[in-house]
Coordinates of C-alpha atoms in Angstrom, one line a residue:
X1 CA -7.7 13.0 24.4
X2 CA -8.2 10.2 22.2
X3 CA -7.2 10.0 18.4
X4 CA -9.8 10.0 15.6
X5 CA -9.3 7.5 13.7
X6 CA -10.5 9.8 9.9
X7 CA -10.1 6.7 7.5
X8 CA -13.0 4.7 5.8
X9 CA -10.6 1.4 6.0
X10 CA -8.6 0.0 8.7
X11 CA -4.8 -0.2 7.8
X12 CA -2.3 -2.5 8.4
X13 CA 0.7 -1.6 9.5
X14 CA 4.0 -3.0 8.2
X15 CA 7.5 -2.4 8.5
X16 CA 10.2 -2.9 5.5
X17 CA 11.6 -5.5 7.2
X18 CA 8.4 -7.4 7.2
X19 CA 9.3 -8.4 3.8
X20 CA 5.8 -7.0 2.0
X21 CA 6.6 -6.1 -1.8
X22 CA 4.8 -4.4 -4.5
X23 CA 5.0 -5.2 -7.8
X24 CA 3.7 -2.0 -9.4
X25 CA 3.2 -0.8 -13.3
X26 CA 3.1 2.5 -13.6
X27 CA 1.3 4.6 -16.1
X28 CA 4.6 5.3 -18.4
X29 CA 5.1 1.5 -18.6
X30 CA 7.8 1.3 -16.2
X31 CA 8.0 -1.3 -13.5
X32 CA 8.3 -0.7 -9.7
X33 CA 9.0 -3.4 -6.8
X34 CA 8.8 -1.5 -3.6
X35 CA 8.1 -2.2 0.5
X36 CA 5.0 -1.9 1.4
X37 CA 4.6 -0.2 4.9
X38 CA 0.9 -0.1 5.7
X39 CA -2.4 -1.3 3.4
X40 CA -6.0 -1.1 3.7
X41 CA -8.9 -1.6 1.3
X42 CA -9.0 1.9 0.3
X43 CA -4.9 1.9 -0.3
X44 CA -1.6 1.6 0.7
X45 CA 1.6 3.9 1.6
X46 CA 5.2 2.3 0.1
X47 CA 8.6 3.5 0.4
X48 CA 10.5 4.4 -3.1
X49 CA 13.3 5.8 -4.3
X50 CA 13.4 9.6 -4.5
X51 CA 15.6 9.8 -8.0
X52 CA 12.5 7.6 -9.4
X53 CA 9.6 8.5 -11.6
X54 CA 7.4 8.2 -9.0
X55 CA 4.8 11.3 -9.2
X56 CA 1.8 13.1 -7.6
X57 CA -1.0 12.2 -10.0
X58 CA 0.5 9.0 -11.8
X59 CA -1.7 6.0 -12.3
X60 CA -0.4 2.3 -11.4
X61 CA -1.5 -1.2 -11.7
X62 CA -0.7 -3.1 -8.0
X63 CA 0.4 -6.0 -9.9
X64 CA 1.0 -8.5 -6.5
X65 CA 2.0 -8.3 -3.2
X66 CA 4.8 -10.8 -2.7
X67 CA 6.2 -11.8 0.9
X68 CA 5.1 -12.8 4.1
X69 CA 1.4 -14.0 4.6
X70 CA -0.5 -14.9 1.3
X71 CA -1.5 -11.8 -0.7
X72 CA -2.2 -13.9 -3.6
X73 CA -5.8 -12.9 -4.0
X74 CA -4.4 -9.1 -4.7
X75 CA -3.7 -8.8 -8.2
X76 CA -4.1 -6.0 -11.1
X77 CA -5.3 -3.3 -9.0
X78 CA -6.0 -0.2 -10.4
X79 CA -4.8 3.6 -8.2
X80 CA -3.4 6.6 -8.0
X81 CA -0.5 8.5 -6.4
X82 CA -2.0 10.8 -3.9
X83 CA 0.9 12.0 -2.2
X84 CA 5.2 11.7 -1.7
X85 CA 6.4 13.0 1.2
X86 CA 10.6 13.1 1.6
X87 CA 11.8 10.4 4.3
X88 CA 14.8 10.8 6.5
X89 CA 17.3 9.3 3.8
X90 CA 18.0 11.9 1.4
X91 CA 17.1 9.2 -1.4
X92 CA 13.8 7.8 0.0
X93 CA 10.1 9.0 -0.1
X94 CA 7.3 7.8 1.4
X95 CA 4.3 7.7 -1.3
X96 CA 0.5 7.1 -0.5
X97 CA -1.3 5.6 -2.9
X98 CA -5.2 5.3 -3.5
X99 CA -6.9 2.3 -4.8
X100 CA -10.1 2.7 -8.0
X101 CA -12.5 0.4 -9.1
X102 CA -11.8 -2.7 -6.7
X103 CA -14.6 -5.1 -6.6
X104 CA -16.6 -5.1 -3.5
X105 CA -15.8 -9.6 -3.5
X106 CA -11.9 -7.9 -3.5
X107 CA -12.8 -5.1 -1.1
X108 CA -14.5 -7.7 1.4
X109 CA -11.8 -9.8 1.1
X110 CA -8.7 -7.5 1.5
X111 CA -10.7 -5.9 4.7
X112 CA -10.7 -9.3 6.2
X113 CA -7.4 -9.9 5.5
X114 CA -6.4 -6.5 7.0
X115 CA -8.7 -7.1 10.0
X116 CA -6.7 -10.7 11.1
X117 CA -3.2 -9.7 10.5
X118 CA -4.5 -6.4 12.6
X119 CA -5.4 -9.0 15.3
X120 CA -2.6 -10.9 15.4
X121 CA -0.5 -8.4 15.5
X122 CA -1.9 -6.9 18.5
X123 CA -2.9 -3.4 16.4
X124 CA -6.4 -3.1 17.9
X125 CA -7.3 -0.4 20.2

């Protein structure tokens, strides 16, 4: 039987050797530079460090994205923790994030920037 796929965005999957970093402020002021391990228009899921202040609920500012292809056009994106789930390493958790208020020109644009790495990665059906 074939998989569902449930999301409104395609997503990009990354590895944390890729290299893909965000630069994230979160809501107490504190700064957070993280891997970035998959991203799609409607979000993306990093990996941090569980002894943190990362939390369920917090709001963050996705300052950039640096490494690998050209993520300059993301910038001072607006979200929200959604979930943390515990990693395999006692000190790591994986945490998905939700984007807000993205413009639809920054939508379109991260969507076709998802969509080609997608392709030339080979992660089409």
């Amino acid at each position: 039987m074939a998989i569902v796929e449930k999301r409104l965005y395609p997503r990009l999957s990354l590895r944390v050797e890729d290299g893909y970093f965000g630069n994230f402020r979160l809501d107490d002021q504190e700064t957070l530079v993280a891997p970035i391990v998959n991203i799609s228009a409607g979000g993306l899921c990093m990996v941090a460090d569980a002894r943190g202040k990362i939390r369920q609920g917090a709001i963050f500012i996705l300052r950039n994205i640096i490494g690998g292809a050209n993520f300059s056009f993301v910038s001072e994106i607006s979200g929200d923790i959604r979930w943390i789930k515990q990693l395999g390493s006692p000190n790591q958790v994986s945490v998905g994030c939700r984007f807000h208020n993205m413009t639809d020109s920054l939508r379109l644009q991260l969507t076709k920037f998802v969509d080609s790495e997608r392709m030339v990665r080979g992660q089409y059906d």
